[in-house]
JSON list of C-alpha atoms in Angstrom, two decimals:
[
{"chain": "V", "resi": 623, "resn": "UNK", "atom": "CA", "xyz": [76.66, 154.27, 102.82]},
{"chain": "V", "resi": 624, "resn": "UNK", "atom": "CA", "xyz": [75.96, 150.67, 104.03]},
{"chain": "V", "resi": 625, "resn": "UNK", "atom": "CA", "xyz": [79.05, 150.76, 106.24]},
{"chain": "V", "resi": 626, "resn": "UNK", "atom": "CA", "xyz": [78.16, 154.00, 107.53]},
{"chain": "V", "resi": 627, "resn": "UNK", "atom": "CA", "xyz": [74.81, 152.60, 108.25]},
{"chain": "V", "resi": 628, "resn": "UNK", "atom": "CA", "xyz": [76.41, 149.43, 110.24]},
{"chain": "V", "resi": 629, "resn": "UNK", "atom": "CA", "xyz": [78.68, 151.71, 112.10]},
{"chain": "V", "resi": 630, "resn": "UNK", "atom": "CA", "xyz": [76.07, 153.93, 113.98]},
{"chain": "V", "resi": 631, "resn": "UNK", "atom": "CA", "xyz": [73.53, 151.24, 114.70]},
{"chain": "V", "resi": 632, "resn": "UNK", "atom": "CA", "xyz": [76.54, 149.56, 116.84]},
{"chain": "V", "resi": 633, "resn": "UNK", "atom": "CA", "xyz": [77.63, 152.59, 118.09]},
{"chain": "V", "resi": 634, "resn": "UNK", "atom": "CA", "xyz": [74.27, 153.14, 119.47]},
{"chain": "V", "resi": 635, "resn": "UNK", "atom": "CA", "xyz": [73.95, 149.79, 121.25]},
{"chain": "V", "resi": 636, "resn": "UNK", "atom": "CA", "xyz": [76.89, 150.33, 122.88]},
{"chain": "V", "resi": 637, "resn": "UNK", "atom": "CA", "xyz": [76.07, 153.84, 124.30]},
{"chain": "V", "resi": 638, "resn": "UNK", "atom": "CA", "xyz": [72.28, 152.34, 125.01]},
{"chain": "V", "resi": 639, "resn": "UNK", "atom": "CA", "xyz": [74.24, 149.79, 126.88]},
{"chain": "V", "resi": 640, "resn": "UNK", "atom": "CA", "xyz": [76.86, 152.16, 128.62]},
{"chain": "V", "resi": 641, "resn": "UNK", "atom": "CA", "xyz": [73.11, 154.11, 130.16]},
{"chain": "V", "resi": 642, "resn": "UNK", "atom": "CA", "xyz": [71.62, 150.60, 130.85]},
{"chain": "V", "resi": 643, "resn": "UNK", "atom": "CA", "xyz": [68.95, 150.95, 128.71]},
{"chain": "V", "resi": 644, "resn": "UNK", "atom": "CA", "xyz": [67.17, 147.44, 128.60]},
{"chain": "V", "resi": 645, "resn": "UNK", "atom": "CA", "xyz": [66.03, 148.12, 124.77]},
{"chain": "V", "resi": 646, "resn": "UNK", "atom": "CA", "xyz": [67.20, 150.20, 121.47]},
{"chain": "V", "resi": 647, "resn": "UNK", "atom": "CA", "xyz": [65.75, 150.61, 118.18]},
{"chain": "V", "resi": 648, "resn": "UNK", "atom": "CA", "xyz": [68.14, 150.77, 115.13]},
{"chain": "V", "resi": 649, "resn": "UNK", "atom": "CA", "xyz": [67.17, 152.69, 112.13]},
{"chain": "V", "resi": 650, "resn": "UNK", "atom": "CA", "xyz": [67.78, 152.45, 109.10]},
{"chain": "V", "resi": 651, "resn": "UNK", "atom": "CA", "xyz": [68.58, 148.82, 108.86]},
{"chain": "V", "resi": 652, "resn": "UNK", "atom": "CA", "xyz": [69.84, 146.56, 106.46]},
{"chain": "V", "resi": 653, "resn": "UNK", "atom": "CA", "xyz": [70.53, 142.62, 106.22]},
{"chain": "V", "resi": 654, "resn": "UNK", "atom": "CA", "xyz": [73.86, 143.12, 107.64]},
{"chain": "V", "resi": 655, "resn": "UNK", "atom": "CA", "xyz": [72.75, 144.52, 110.42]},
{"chain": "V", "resi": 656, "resn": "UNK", "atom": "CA", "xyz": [70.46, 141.63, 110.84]},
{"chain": "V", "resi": 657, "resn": "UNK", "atom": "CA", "xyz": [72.93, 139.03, 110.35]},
{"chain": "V", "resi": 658, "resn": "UNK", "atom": "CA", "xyz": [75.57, 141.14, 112.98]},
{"chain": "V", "resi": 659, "resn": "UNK", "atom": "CA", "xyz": [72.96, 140.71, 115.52]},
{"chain": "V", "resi": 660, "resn": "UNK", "atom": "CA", "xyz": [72.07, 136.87, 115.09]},
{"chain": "V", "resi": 661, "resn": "UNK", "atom": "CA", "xyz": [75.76, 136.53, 115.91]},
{"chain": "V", "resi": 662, "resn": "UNK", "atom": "CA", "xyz": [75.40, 138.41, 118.44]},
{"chain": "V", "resi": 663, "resn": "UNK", "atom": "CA", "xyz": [72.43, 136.58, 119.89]},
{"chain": "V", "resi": 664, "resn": "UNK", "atom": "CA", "xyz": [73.63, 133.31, 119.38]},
{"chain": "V", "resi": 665, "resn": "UNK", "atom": "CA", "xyz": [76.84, 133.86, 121.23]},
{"chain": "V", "resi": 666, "resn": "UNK", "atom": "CA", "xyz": [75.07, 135.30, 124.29]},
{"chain": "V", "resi": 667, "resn": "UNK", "atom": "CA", "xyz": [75.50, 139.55, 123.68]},
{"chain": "V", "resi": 668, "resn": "UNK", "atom": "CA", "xyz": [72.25, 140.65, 122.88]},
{"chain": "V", "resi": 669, "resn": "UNK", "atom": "CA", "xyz": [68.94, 138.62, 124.03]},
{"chain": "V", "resi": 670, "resn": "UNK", "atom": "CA", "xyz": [66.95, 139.36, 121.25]},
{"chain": "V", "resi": 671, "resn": "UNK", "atom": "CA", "xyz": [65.77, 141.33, 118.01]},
{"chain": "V", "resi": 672, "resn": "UNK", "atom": "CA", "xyz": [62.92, 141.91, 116.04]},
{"chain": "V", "resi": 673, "resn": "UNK", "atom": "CA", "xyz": [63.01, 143.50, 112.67]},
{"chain": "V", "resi": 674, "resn": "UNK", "atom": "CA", "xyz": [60.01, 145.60, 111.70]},
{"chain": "V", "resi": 675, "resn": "UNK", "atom": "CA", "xyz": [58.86, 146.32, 108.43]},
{"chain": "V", "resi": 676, "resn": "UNK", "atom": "CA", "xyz": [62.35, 145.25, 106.68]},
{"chain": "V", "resi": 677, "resn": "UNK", "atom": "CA", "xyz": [60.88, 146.02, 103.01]},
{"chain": "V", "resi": 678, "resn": "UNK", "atom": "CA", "xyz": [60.66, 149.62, 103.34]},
{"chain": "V", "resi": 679, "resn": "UNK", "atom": "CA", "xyz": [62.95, 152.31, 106.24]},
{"chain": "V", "resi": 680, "resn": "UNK", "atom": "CA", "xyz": [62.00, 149.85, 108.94]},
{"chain": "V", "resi": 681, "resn": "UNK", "atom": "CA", "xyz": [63.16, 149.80, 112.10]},
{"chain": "V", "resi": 682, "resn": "UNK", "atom": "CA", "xyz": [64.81, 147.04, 114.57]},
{"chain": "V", "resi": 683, "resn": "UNK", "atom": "CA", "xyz": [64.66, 146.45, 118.31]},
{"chain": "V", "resi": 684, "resn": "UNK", "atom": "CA", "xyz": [67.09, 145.27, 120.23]},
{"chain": "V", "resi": 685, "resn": "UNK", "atom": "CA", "xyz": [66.70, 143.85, 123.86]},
{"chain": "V", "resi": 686, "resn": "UNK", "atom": "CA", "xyz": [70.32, 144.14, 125.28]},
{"chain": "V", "resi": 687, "resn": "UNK", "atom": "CA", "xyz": [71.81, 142.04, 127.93]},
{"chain": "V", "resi": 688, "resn": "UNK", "atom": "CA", "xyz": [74.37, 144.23, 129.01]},
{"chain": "V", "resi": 689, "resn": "UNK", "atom": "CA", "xyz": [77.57, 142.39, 128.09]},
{"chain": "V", "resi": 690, "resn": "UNK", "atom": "CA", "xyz": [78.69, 143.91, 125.49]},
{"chain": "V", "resi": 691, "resn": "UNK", "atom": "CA", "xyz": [81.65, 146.48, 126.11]},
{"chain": "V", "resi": 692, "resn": "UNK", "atom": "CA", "xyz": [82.86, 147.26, 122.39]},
{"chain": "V", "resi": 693, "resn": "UNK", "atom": "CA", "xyz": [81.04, 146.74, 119.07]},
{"chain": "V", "resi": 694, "resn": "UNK", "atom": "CA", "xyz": [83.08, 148.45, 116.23]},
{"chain": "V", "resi": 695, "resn": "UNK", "atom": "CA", "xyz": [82.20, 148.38, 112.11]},
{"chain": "V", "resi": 696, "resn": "UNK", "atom": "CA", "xyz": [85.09, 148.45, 109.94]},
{"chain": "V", "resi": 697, "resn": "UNK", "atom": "CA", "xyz": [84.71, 151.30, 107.18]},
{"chain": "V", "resi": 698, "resn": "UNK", "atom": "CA", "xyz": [88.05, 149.54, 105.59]},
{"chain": "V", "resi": 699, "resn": "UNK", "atom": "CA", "xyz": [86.43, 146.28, 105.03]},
{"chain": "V", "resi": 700, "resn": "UNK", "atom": "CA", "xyz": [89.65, 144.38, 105.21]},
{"chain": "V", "resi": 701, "resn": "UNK", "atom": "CA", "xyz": [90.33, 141.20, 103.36]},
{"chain": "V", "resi": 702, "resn": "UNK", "atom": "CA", "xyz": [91.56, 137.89, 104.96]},
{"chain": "V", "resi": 703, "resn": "UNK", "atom": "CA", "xyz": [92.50, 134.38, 104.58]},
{"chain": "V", "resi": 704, "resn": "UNK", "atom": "CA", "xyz": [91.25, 131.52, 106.32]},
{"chain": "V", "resi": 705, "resn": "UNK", "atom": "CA", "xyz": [95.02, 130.80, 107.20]},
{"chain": "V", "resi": 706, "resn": "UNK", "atom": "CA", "xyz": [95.22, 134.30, 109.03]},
{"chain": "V", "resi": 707, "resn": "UNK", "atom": "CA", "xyz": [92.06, 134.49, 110.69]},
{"chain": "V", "resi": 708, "resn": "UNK", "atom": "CA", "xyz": [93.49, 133.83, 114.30]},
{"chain": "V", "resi": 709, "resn": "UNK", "atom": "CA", "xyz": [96.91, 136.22, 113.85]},
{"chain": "V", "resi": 710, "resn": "UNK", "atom": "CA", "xyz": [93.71, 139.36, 113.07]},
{"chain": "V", "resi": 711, "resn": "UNK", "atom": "CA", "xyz": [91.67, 138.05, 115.95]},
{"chain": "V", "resi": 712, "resn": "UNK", "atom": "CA", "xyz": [94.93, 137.89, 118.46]},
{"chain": "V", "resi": 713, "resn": "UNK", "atom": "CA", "xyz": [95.56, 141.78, 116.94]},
{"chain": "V", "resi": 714, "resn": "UNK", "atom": "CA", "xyz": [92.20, 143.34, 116.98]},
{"chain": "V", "resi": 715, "resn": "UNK", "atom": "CA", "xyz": [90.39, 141.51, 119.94]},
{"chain": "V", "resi": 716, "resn": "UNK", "atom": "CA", "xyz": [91.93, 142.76, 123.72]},
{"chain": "V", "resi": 717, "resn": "UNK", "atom": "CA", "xyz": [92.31, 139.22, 125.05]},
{"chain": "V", "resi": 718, "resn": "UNK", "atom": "CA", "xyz": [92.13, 135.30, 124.35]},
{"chain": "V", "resi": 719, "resn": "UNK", "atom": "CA", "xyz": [89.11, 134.81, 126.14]},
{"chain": "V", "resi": 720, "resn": "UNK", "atom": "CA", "xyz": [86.28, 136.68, 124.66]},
{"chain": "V", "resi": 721, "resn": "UNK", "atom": "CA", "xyz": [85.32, 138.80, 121.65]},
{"chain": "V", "resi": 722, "resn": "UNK", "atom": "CA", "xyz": [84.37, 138.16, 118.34]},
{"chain": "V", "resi": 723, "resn": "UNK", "atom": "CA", "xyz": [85.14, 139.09, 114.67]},
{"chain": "V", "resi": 724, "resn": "UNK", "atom": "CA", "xyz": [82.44, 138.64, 112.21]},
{"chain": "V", "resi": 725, "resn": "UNK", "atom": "CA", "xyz": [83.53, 138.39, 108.56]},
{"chain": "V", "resi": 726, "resn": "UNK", "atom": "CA", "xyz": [81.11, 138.30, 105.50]},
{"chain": "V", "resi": 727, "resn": "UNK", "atom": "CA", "xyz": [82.29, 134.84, 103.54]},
{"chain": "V", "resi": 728, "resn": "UNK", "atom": "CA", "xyz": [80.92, 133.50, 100.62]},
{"chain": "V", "resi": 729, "resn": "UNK", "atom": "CA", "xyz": [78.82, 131.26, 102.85]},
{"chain": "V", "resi": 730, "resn": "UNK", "atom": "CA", "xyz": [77.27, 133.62, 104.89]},
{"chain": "V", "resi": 731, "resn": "UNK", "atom": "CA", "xyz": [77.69, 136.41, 107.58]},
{"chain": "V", "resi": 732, "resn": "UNK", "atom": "CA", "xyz": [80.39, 134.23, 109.86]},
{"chain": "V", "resi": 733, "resn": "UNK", "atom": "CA", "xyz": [82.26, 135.14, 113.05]},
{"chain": "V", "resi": 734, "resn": "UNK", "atom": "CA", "xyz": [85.12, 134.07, 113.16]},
{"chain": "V", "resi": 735, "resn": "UNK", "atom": "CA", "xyz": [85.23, 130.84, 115.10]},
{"chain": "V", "resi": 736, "resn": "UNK", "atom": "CA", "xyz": [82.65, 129.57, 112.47]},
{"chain": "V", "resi": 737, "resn": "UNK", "atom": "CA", "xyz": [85.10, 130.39, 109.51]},
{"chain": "V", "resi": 738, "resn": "UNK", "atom": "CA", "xyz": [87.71, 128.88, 110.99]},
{"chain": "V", "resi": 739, "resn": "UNK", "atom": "CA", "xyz": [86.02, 125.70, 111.00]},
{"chain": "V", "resi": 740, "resn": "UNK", "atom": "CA", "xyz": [84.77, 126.24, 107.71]},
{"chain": "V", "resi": 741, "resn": "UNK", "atom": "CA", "xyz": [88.17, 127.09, 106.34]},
{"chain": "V", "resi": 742, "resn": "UNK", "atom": "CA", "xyz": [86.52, 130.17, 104.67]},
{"chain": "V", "resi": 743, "resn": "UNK", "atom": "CA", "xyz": [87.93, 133.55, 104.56]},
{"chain": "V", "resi": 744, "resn": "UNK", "atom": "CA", "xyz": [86.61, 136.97, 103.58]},
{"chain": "V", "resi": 745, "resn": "UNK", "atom": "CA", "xyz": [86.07, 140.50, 104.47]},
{"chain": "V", "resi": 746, "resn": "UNK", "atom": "CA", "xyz": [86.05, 141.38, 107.82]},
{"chain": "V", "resi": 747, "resn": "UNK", "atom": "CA", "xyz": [83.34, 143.92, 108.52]},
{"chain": "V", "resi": 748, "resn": "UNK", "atom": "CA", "xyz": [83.31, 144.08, 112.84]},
{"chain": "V", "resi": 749, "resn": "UNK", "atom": "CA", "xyz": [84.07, 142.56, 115.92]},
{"chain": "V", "resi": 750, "resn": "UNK", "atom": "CA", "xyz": [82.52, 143.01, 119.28]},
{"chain": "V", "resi": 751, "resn": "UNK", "atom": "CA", "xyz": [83.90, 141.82, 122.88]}
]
């Protein structure tokens, strides 16, 4: 259920962004969600989010900056090394110079320039570009 859940609230920022919409509100939510956006914020895709009410259905809003051109949830949640991080990236992502692939490590929701540095691995659970 809580990839399921992840999966549509990316698929609807990228159709809100393929209408240039300005804003979108996810629902349901969970922490995943919340730690796929700060990513996403902090690299420049999305401007910002608020979460609303987080301890019951809540709801969050998303102001989108209209950059992002993919965002994709893996239902597979896929396993990987800190050794093979790059050879997944160079597979999944369409080119070298943008795009992102966030993996939950034991240290946190990562993407995957972060793990690399960290020498952490984990399960890969998106990427965006």
């Amino acid at each position: 259920m809580g990839r399921r859940i992840l999966n549509d609230a990316l698929r609807t920022m990228v159709n809100a962004e393929r209408r240039g919409k300005a804003m979108v509100e996810l629902r349901p939510i969970s922490n995943v969600i919340s730690s796929f956006l700060k990513i996403m914020k902090d690299r420049g895709y999305v401007k910002s989010f608020q979460v609303h009410d987080p301890h019951r259905v809540g709801k969050i809003t998303v102001e989108l900056q209209g950059r992002i051109k993919d965002c994709k949830a893996l239902t597979y949640r896929q396993d990987i090394k800190a050794r093979d991080i790059e050879q997944y990236r160079l597979k999944m992502l369409p080119t070298r110079q943008w795009g992102y692939v966030v993996i939950t490590t034991p240290d946190g929701v990562l993407d995957h320039e972060e793990a690399i540095t960290r020498n952490v691995g984990g399960q890969v659970i998106g990427y965006f570009h």
